[in-house]
Every structure is written in structure tokens, then in C-alpha cells.
Amino acid sequence: MKSKIQFVLSMIIFGTIGLFVRFIDLSSSEIALLRGFIGSLFLIIVMFVIKKKISWKLVKENKIIILLSSIALAGNWIFLFQAYKHTTISNAALSYYFAPVFVMILSPLVLAEKLSIRKIICIIVAMLGMLLIVGNGSVSTSALNDLIGIGYGLMAAIFYASLMLLNKFIKRMDGMELTLIQLGIAALLLLPYVFVTEGFGILEVSSSSIPFIIILGIVHTGIGFLLFFSGMQKIKGQSIAALSYVDPITSLVISTVILQEQMTFVQLLGGVLLLGSTFVSEKKF
């Protein structure tokens, strides 16, 4: 029961990321850089306290995949934060949750896994759901911005799907040390990119944004991943798949209840089809 509570708490934490990003007046790449830096620093401190060491031999053995997965992680964050800035949190969360569909589509090619009839049907239903979310019939002036935001969400989903697939090729490394290495490399990769594209604007961040940056780095990255890996170690894969839906549901609640963002019935139906199809695809009958 404790493990399930830890995992659910991590999903709730991840589901609130969009709310905090809204209050940070930096570009998406700058936010991603600071998140990676603060998160990795927090995990270094935790590993020092619990006297856990990184196996550099395993890091060396998996270096190419770790590098590629770190690039995927950095891209995932940049596009997700862009999605939050352009559209509603619910639209961003739902488009981002298309990642499991991308994994299903790519698994036969990357992992040589068979694509069952049920999964093919689920992919079609999920695509229909995404079409309903995108083509919701809105004629407001923000419709184009919503479409751009959903596009960024789908790009984030592609990078996240790539991260999930790449991590399957990493051998014998546990979740915490792998996360620390990926966060650290992602931050190092983002550093020159941010300074080339954004200059030194990151040093002029407003004082009102600083608490949200710290929370994003420590709570949403450090603590979130700690709870995530601690919880998932002792619960079954099927439970992980089911409890993962706490993340997008939390985002939907925040979007509609706290921020009072509009969501049409057609979009809601699309969200049900999307989340429902991915749930059915992972459920064992």
C-alpha cells in the first residue's frame, strides 16, 4: 500500500507541473535547464545522504544510449513547457499523453514486439480522440494558439516515447542513478543551447519566478522521481499502467477547476477516447 501511495503522489506531482510553469517568466529551454540542474543537484545530495554510489562502469557500458535518452529528455521538457505556454493545461496534458500510442506504434520496429489486433484498434481510437481534441470546432482567436500548443504537446510526446524506448536498452542500472545521470547530461546539453538561443536572460529572472523554479526543480523533479522509482519497485506493471492515469487526470482537474480553462464537450470526448484506449491497450484481460 505504501508503494502505491508513493507512486500516486509522484503522479499528482507530475500532473501539477503545468500550473507552476505558467508562473515562470523564462523560455521553455531556460526552464528545462534549471529543472535539470536543480533536480540533479537534489538527487546528488540524496544519494550522498543514503550513501549510494553511481556505477561508472555501467554508465560507460551504456554511454551511447544514455546520451541519446538524455537528448530525448531535454527535448521532451522543452516542447512540453512550450505546450503549457500556448494552450490550456488540459490540451497540453492530453496531447502529451499520446506518448504511449507512439510507443505502441514504434514497438514492432524498435523492440520487435508484435502488434495485436486489440492494440491496433486502440491506436485507431486514440487517434480519433486526438482528432476530436484538435478539431474541436472552436472559432475563437485563441484557436490557432491552441493548435500550436497541441502540436508542441505531440512533439513532447514523441520525445517522451523515444525516452521510454531507449531506456529499455539500458542494462543493469537502477532508476535513481539513471535519472541522475540523464538529468545531469540533459542540463549540460541545454547549457550551450540556452546561451546561444536565449543569451544571458536566464540571469535576469524575476524574483517572483524564483520560488516556482525551486519547487519545479526540487519537488517536481527530485522528490517526484524519488517517489516514482521508490513506488514502482514494489508494484506490478499493470498497477503502474493504471495508476499512471492519475497524472493526466490531475492536469485536467487543475485546468478546469483551479484555472477555469474552457474545455468543450467534443474535446472531453476526445480525452476519454484517448485515455480510455491507452488504458485498454495496457490492461490484461
PDB file of C-alpha atoms in Angstrom, residues 65 68 102-115 158 161-171:
ATOM      1  CA  ILE A  65      22.013   5.041 -25.129  1.00  0.00           C
ATOM      2  CA  LEU A  68      20.537   9.672 -26.717  1.00  0.00           C
ATOM      3  CA  PHE A 102       3.708   6.373 -30.213  1.00  0.00           C
ATOM      4  CA  VAL A 103       5.368   3.615 -28.148  1.00  0.00           C
ATOM      5  CA  MET A 104       2.777   1.094 -29.382  1.00  0.00           C
ATOM      6  CA  ILE A 105       3.320   2.172 -32.997  1.00  0.00           C
ATOM      7  CA  LEU A 106       7.131   2.028 -32.764  1.00  0.00           C
ATOM      8  CA  SER A 107       7.476  -1.104 -30.601  1.00  0.00           C
ATOM      9  CA  PRO A 108       7.275  -3.555 -33.564  1.00  0.00           C
ATOM     10  CA  LEU A 109      10.096  -1.683 -35.316  1.00  0.00           C
ATOM     11  CA  VAL A 110      12.312  -0.865 -32.329  1.00  0.00           C
ATOM     12  CA  LEU A 111      11.645  -3.741 -29.919  1.00  0.00           C
ATOM     13  CA  ALA A 112      10.428  -6.383 -32.403  1.00  0.00           C
ATOM     14  CA  GLU A 113       7.202  -6.736 -30.404  1.00  0.00           C
ATOM     15  CA  LYS A 114       4.029  -7.999 -32.031  1.00  0.00           C
ATOM     16  CA  LEU A 115       1.199  -5.525 -32.522  1.00  0.00           C
ATOM     17  CA  ILE A 158       7.409  11.862 -29.440  1.00  0.00           C
ATOM     18  CA  ALA A 161       8.159   7.884 -26.314  1.00  0.00           C
ATOM     19  CA  SER A 162      11.757   7.888 -27.582  1.00  0.00           C
ATOM     20  CA  LEU A 163      12.980   8.162 -23.980  1.00  0.00           C
ATOM     21  CA  MET A 164      10.834   5.189 -22.895  1.00  0.00           C
ATOM     22  CA  LEU A 165      12.029   3.047 -25.799  1.00  0.00           C
ATOM     23  CA  LEU A 166      15.696   3.983 -25.371  1.00  0.00           C
ATOM     24  CA  ASN A 167      15.595   3.228 -21.639  1.00  0.00           C
ATOM     25  CA  LYS A 168      14.604  -0.364 -22.462  1.00  0.00           C
ATOM     26  CA  PHE A 169      18.079  -0.846 -23.952  1.00  0.00           C
ATOM     27  CA  ILE A 170      19.904   0.361 -20.828  1.00  0.00           C
ATOM     28  CA  LYS A 171      21.283  -2.615 -18.916  1.00  0.00           C
TER      29      LYS A 171
END
